[in-house]
Amino acid sequence: MGVTMPRRGEGEDRGWLRGAPAPYWVRALPVVLLAGVGIAELVSRRPLDIGFLLGAIPSLAVLSYGPAATAAFGCLVVGLLHIPALHINHPGNTDLLTITFIAALSVFVSLVRSRRDAQLVTVRSVAEAVQLAVLPPLAERIGPVSCAGLYRAAQDGTLVGGDFFDVRDGPHGVRAVMGDVQGHGLSAVGTVASLLGAFREAVLDRRDLTAVAGRLDRRLSVDSASTEHTELFATAVLLEFSRDADAVRLVSCGHPQPLLLREGKAVELDVEPAAPLGVGLLGLSPPRECRVPLNPGDQLLLASDGVTETRDAAGAFYPLAERLSAFAEAAPDALVGLLWEDLVRFGTTVRDDVAILVLTPHPGNPRD
């Protein structure tokens, strides 16, 4: 189990025109065109005026080959022009001069592209390392709780957006958080990092979930106070499992309600929602804890509003509890994948960040 993160080097959404390696058919184009021109001239009974097509071969090679291979294609093209039997350069040197210039220019362009690609790979690697430091993959099991999750950032080329989750073991038990920061994409990553840092500290020194929520609220209020006319807020739901994992306590700050999967059914937990984090109301009206007893085989699913607010072609919202019941018997790591696939099929497009977290307590088995 664990968490599935979208590594853009392996992403299913990124086409070759947006940075992915060129497909095989693009790489084959220069070879096919080179062979096609040569064969056409050989089998034709009269000279064909198709020498201009050779000029496209070095240009096509730039799309998927480096400077050395592009230069090799250029030399092959110029070599074909000097084979008398092909009659490609008939009646004069116009094709030769033009294609030689195009080949030399293509080598230069390929050199520039290769160096730029190398720089982009370095920048992307650093960016991914930084984002994974903000939201590292979860362990498969933390204390008496197994974890499985999925994260999809809305902004292309990013691993972390405005959603966040974490599960930590501490002196007061295993605690988890799922949240959604105002906005999405890279603009929200700083706020996500700040809230996760506050949560990880609060797990260690705050005795109850209400105090943990207060720490997150204070962190967000302090961060937004430094910016004039800002309206920074976040929704969150916090969980705390008892030591023997036979019960869970929950606190909601404006976040979509968690779901309990029990005996093949998905039931939305009735957690009284408090004000979102960062609006300054948590101190006046603290959130109320809700305690839910747990049975062996129970699972808890937390999802961001990127799931519940996805619409189909008719404008209807994704019915999470209803659709989840069809997958309730699946293993946790398979469940998150099935839910994501169903969400993609349901919605015309998934425009928001999506986070899904499945927590499976093991009552009476606090440690492996």
mmCIF file of N, CA, C and O in Angstrom, residues 65-114:
data_model
loop_
_atom_site.group_PDB
_atom_site.id
_atom_site.type_symbol
_atom_site.label_atom_id
_atom_site.label_comp_id
_atom_site.label_asym_id
_atom_site.label_seq_id
_atom_site.Cartn_x
_atom_site.Cartn_y
_atom_site.Cartn_z
ATOM 1 N N TYR A 65 16.332 13.283 -31.972
ATOM 2 C CA TYR A 65 17.716 12.825 -31.936
ATOM 3 C C TYR A 65 18.644 13.950 -31.476
ATOM 4 O O TYR A 65 18.306 15.134 -31.560
ATOM 5 N N GLY A 66 19.831 13.546 -31.005
ATOM 6 C CA GLY A 66 20.828 14.494 -30.573
ATOM 7 C C GLY A 66 21.631 15.047 -31.739
ATOM 8 O O GLY A 66 21.410 14.673 -32.905
ATOM 9 N N PRO A 67 22.622 15.926 -31.457
ATOM 10 C CA PRO A 67 23.414 16.555 -32.523
ATOM 11 C C PRO A 67 24.163 15.545 -33.386
ATOM 12 O O PRO A 67 24.224 15.701 -34.609
ATOM 13 N N ALA A 68 24.729 14.501 -32.783
ATOM 14 C CA ALA A 68 25.515 13.533 -33.556
ATOM 15 C C ALA A 68 24.633 12.779 -34.546
ATOM 16 O O ALA A 68 24.983 12.629 -35.729
ATOM 17 N N ALA A 69 23.493 12.305 -34.081
ATOM 18 C CA ALA A 69 22.596 11.569 -34.973
ATOM 19 C C ALA A 69 22.020 12.488 -36.043
ATOM 20 O O ALA A 69 21.871 12.075 -37.206
ATOM 21 N N THR A 70 21.709 13.738 -35.676
ATOM 22 C CA THR A 70 21.204 14.692 -36.668
ATOM 23 C C THR A 70 22.256 14.961 -37.739
ATOM 24 O O THR A 70 21.944 15.043 -38.933
ATOM 25 N N ALA A 71 23.519 15.094 -37.313
ATOM 26 C CA ALA A 71 24.604 15.291 -38.281
ATOM 27 C C ALA A 71 24.752 14.073 -39.196
ATOM 28 O O ALA A 71 25.015 14.208 -40.400
ATOM 29 N N ALA A 72 24.554 12.873 -38.629
ATOM 30 C CA ALA A 72 24.650 11.659 -39.437
ATOM 31 C C ALA A 72 23.556 11.625 -40.503
ATOM 32 O O ALA A 72 23.819 11.274 -41.665
ATOM 33 N N PHE A 73 22.338 12.014 -40.118
ATOM 34 C CA PHE A 73 21.262 12.080 -41.102
ATOM 35 C C PHE A 73 21.583 13.117 -42.188
ATOM 36 O O PHE A 73 21.314 12.898 -43.373
ATOM 37 N N GLY A 74 22.159 14.244 -41.782
ATOM 38 C CA GLY A 74 22.526 15.273 -42.757
ATOM 39 C C GLY A 74 23.553 14.769 -43.745
ATOM 40 O O GLY A 74 23.460 15.037 -44.960
ATOM 41 N N CYS A 75 24.558 14.011 -43.246
ATOM 42 C CA CYS A 75 25.593 13.470 -44.142
ATOM 43 C C CYS A 75 25.000 12.436 -45.103
ATOM 44 O O CYS A 75 25.373 12.381 -46.282
ATOM 45 N N LEU A 76 24.053 11.622 -44.606
ATOM 46 C CA LEU A 76 23.411 10.647 -45.485
ATOM 47 C C LEU A 76 22.629 11.331 -46.595
ATOM 48 O O LEU A 76 22.646 10.890 -47.757
ATOM 49 N N VAL A 77 21.948 12.415 -46.252
ATOM 50 C CA VAL A 77 21.162 13.144 -47.249
ATOM 51 C C VAL A 77 22.076 13.733 -48.313
ATOM 52 O O VAL A 77 21.817 13.620 -49.528
ATOM 53 N N VAL A 78 23.166 14.392 -47.868
ATOM 54 C CA VAL A 78 24.103 14.974 -48.826
ATOM 55 C C VAL A 78 24.743 13.870 -49.677
ATOM 56 O O VAL A 78 24.978 14.035 -50.885
ATOM 57 N N GLY A 79 24.997 12.702 -49.058
ATOM 58 C CA GLY A 79 25.556 11.585 -49.811
ATOM 59 C C GLY A 79 24.617 11.098 -50.900
ATOM 60 O O GLY A 79 25.060 10.759 -52.016
ATOM 61 N N LEU A 80 23.315 11.074 -50.597
ATOM 62 C CA LEU A 80 22.353 10.643 -51.615
ATOM 63 C C LEU A 80 22.357 11.572 -52.816
ATOM 64 O O LEU A 80 22.158 11.140 -53.963
ATOM 65 N N LEU A 81 22.586 12.852 -52.560
ATOM 66 C CA LEU A 81 22.599 13.816 -53.658
ATOM 67 C C LEU A 81 23.770 13.586 -54.617
ATOM 68 O O LEU A 81 23.743 14.051 -55.758
ATOM 69 N N HIS A 82 24.784 12.862 -54.142
ATOM 70 C CA HIS A 82 25.962 12.628 -54.981
ATOM 71 C C HIS A 82 25.954 11.253 -55.637
ATOM 72 O O HIS A 82 26.951 10.858 -56.261
ATOM 73 N N ILE A 83 24.867 10.517 -55.515
ATOM 74 C CA ILE A 83 24.783 9.219 -56.185
ATOM 75 C C ILE A 83 24.171 9.429 -57.577
ATOM 76 O O ILE A 83 22.986 9.763 -57.699
ATOM 77 N N PRO A 84 24.949 9.270 -58.627
ATOM 78 C CA PRO A 84 24.442 9.573 -59.984
ATOM 79 C C PRO A 84 23.214 8.765 -60.366
ATOM 80 O O PRO A 84 22.325 9.260 -61.061
ATOM 81 N N ALA A 85 23.144 7.523 -59.925
ATOM 82 C CA ALA A 85 22.036 6.661 -60.358
ATOM 83 C C ALA A 85 20.683 7.157 -59.871
ATOM 84 O O ALA A 85 19.647 6.845 -60.462
ATOM 85 N N LEU A 86 20.692 7.953 -58.782
ATOM 86 C CA LEU A 86 19.420 8.435 -58.228
ATOM 87 C C LEU A 86 18.905 9.685 -58.927
ATOM 88 O O LEU A 86 17.704 9.982 -58.877
ATOM 89 N N HIS A 87 19.826 10.462 -59.517
ATOM 90 C CA HIS A 87 19.454 11.683 -60.239
ATOM 91 C C HIS A 87 18.678 12.681 -59.347
ATOM 92 O O HIS A 87 17.829 13.426 -59.827
ATOM 93 N N ILE A 88 18.968 12.651 -58.048
ATOM 94 C CA ILE A 88 18.208 13.522 -57.138
ATOM 95 C C ILE A 88 18.626 14.975 -57.298
ATOM 96 O O ILE A 88 17.807 15.895 -57.192
ATOM 97 N N ASN A 89 19.925 15.214 -57.582
ATOM 98 C CA ASN A 89 20.404 16.590 -57.679
ATOM 99 C C ASN A 89 20.348 17.128 -59.106
ATOM 100 O O ASN A 89 20.935 18.147 -59.430
ATOM 101 N N HIS A 90 19.649 16.475 -59.967
ATOM 102 C CA HIS A 90 19.495 16.963 -61.342
ATOM 103 C C HIS A 90 18.429 18.065 -61.353
ATOM 104 O O HIS A 90 17.397 17.927 -60.709
ATOM 105 N N PRO A 91 18.622 19.203 -62.011
ATOM 106 C CA PRO A 91 19.619 19.474 -63.047
ATOM 107 C C PRO A 91 20.818 20.280 -62.563
ATOM 108 O O PRO A 91 21.671 20.630 -63.357
ATOM 109 N N GLY A 92 20.913 20.638 -61.234
ATOM 110 C CA GLY A 92 22.040 21.477 -60.830
ATOM 111 C C GLY A 92 22.342 21.331 -59.358
ATOM 112 O O GLY A 92 22.018 20.321 -58.735
ATOM 113 N N ASN A 93 22.987 22.361 -58.772
ATOM 114 C CA ASN A 93 23.464 22.313 -57.396
ATOM 115 C C ASN A 93 22.538 22.998 -56.404
ATOM 116 O O ASN A 93 22.885 23.177 -55.244
ATOM 117 N N THR A 94 21.355 23.414 -56.886
ATOM 118 C CA THR A 94 20.454 24.145 -55.992
ATOM 119 C C THR A 94 20.052 23.288 -54.795
ATOM 120 O O THR A 94 20.120 23.708 -53.641
ATOM 121 N N ASP A 95 19.627 22.046 -55.050
ATOM 122 C CA ASP A 95 19.230 21.152 -53.965
ATOM 123 C C ASP A 95 20.381 20.882 -53.012
ATOM 124 O O ASP A 95 20.210 20.834 -51.799
ATOM 125 N N LEU A 96 21.585 20.691 -53.541
ATOM 126 C CA LEU A 96 22.742 20.395 -52.710
ATOM 127 C C LEU A 96 23.030 21.528 -51.742
ATOM 128 O O LEU A 96 23.217 21.316 -50.543
ATOM 129 N N LEU A 97 23.081 22.759 -52.243
ATOM 130 C CA LEU A 97 23.390 23.897 -51.378
ATOM 131 C C LEU A 97 22.296 24.118 -50.330
ATOM 132 O O LEU A 97 22.586 24.368 -49.156
ATOM 133 N N THR A 98 21.044 24.004 -50.755
ATOM 134 C CA THR A 98 19.933 24.226 -49.830
ATOM 135 C C THR A 98 19.918 23.180 -48.722
ATOM 136 O O THR A 98 19.802 23.507 -47.530
ATOM 137 N N ILE A 99 20.045 21.925 -49.100
ATOM 138 C CA ILE A 99 19.957 20.849 -48.122
ATOM 139 C C ILE A 99 21.174 20.836 -47.211
ATOM 140 O O ILE A 99 21.068 20.534 -46.021
ATOM 141 N N THR A 100 22.355 21.187 -47.737
ATOM 142 C CA THR A 100 23.541 21.285 -46.883
ATOM 143 C C THR A 100 23.351 22.353 -45.821
ATOM 144 O O THR A 100 23.705 22.160 -44.644
ATOM 145 N N PHE A 101 22.763 23.492 -46.207
ATOM 146 C CA PHE A 101 22.500 24.559 -45.241
ATOM 147 C C PHE A 101 21.488 24.095 -44.190
ATOM 148 O O PHE A 101 21.671 24.321 -42.982
ATOM 149 N N ILE A 102 20.410 23.427 -44.626
ATOM 150 C CA ILE A 102 19.384 22.956 -43.691
ATOM 151 C C ILE A 102 19.979 21.929 -42.727
ATOM 152 O O ILE A 102 19.681 21.939 -41.522
ATOM 153 N N ALA A 103 20.833 21.050 -43.214
ATOM 154 C CA ALA A 103 21.451 20.036 -42.361
ATOM 155 C C ALA A 103 22.334 20.679 -41.298
ATOM 156 O O ALA A 103 22.299 20.301 -40.123
ATOM 157 N N ALA A 104 23.142 21.663 -41.706
ATOM 158 C CA ALA A 104 24.006 22.349 -40.744
ATOM 159 C C ALA A 104 23.184 23.105 -39.700
ATOM 160 O O ALA A 104 23.491 23.078 -38.504
ATOM 161 N N LEU A 105 22.114 23.755 -40.152
ATOM 162 C CA LEU A 105 21.241 24.480 -39.220
ATOM 163 C C LEU A 105 20.550 23.509 -38.265
ATOM 164 O O LEU A 105 20.385 23.812 -37.070
ATOM 165 N N SER A 106 20.151 22.353 -38.749
ATOM 166 C CA SER A 106 19.483 21.362 -37.908
ATOM 167 C C SER A 106 20.412 20.845 -36.818
ATOM 168 O O SER A 106 19.981 20.609 -35.677
ATOM 169 N N VAL A 107 21.681 20.651 -37.137
ATOM 170 C CA VAL A 107 22.652 20.212 -36.128
ATOM 171 C C VAL A 107 22.767 21.258 -35.025
ATOM 172 O O VAL A 107 22.799 20.942 -33.824
ATOM 173 N N PHE A 108 22.801 22.522 -35.409
ATOM 174 C CA PHE A 108 22.889 23.597 -34.420
ATOM 175 C C PHE A 108 21.642 23.622 -33.530
ATOM 176 O O PHE A 108 21.739 23.730 -32.303
ATOM 177 N N VAL A 109 20.473 23.509 -34.164
ATOM 178 C CA VAL A 109 19.227 23.511 -33.386
ATOM 179 C C VAL A 109 19.178 22.314 -32.443
ATOM 180 O O VAL A 109 18.749 22.428 -31.282
ATOM 181 N N SER A 110 19.628 21.156 -32.904
ATOM 182 C CA SER A 110 19.641 19.961 -32.069
ATOM 183 C C SER A 110 20.569 20.129 -30.874
ATOM 184 O O SER A 110 20.268 19.672 -29.762
ATOM 185 N N LEU A 111 21.698 20.780 -31.091
ATOM 186 C CA LEU A 111 22.635 21.039 -29.999
ATOM 187 C C LEU A 111 21.998 21.932 -28.945
ATOM 188 O O LEU A 111 22.089 21.659 -27.737
ATOM 189 N N VAL A 112 21.346 22.995 -29.386
ATOM 190 C CA VAL A 112 20.678 23.902 -28.454
ATOM 191 C C VAL A 112 19.561 23.173 -27.701
ATOM 192 O O VAL A 112 19.414 23.305 -26.479
ATOM 193 N N ARG A 113 18.767 22.383 -28.435
ATOM 194 C CA ARG A 113 17.666 21.656 -27.802
ATOM 195 C C ARG A 113 18.179 20.657 -26.778
ATOM 196 O O ARG A 113 17.614 20.510 -25.685
ATOM 197 N N SER A 114 19.254 19.944 -27.092
ATOM 198 C CA SER A 114 19.793 18.942 -26.176
ATOM 199 C C SER A 114 20.271 19.580 -24.880
ATOM 200 O O SER A 114 20.027 19.055 -23.785
#
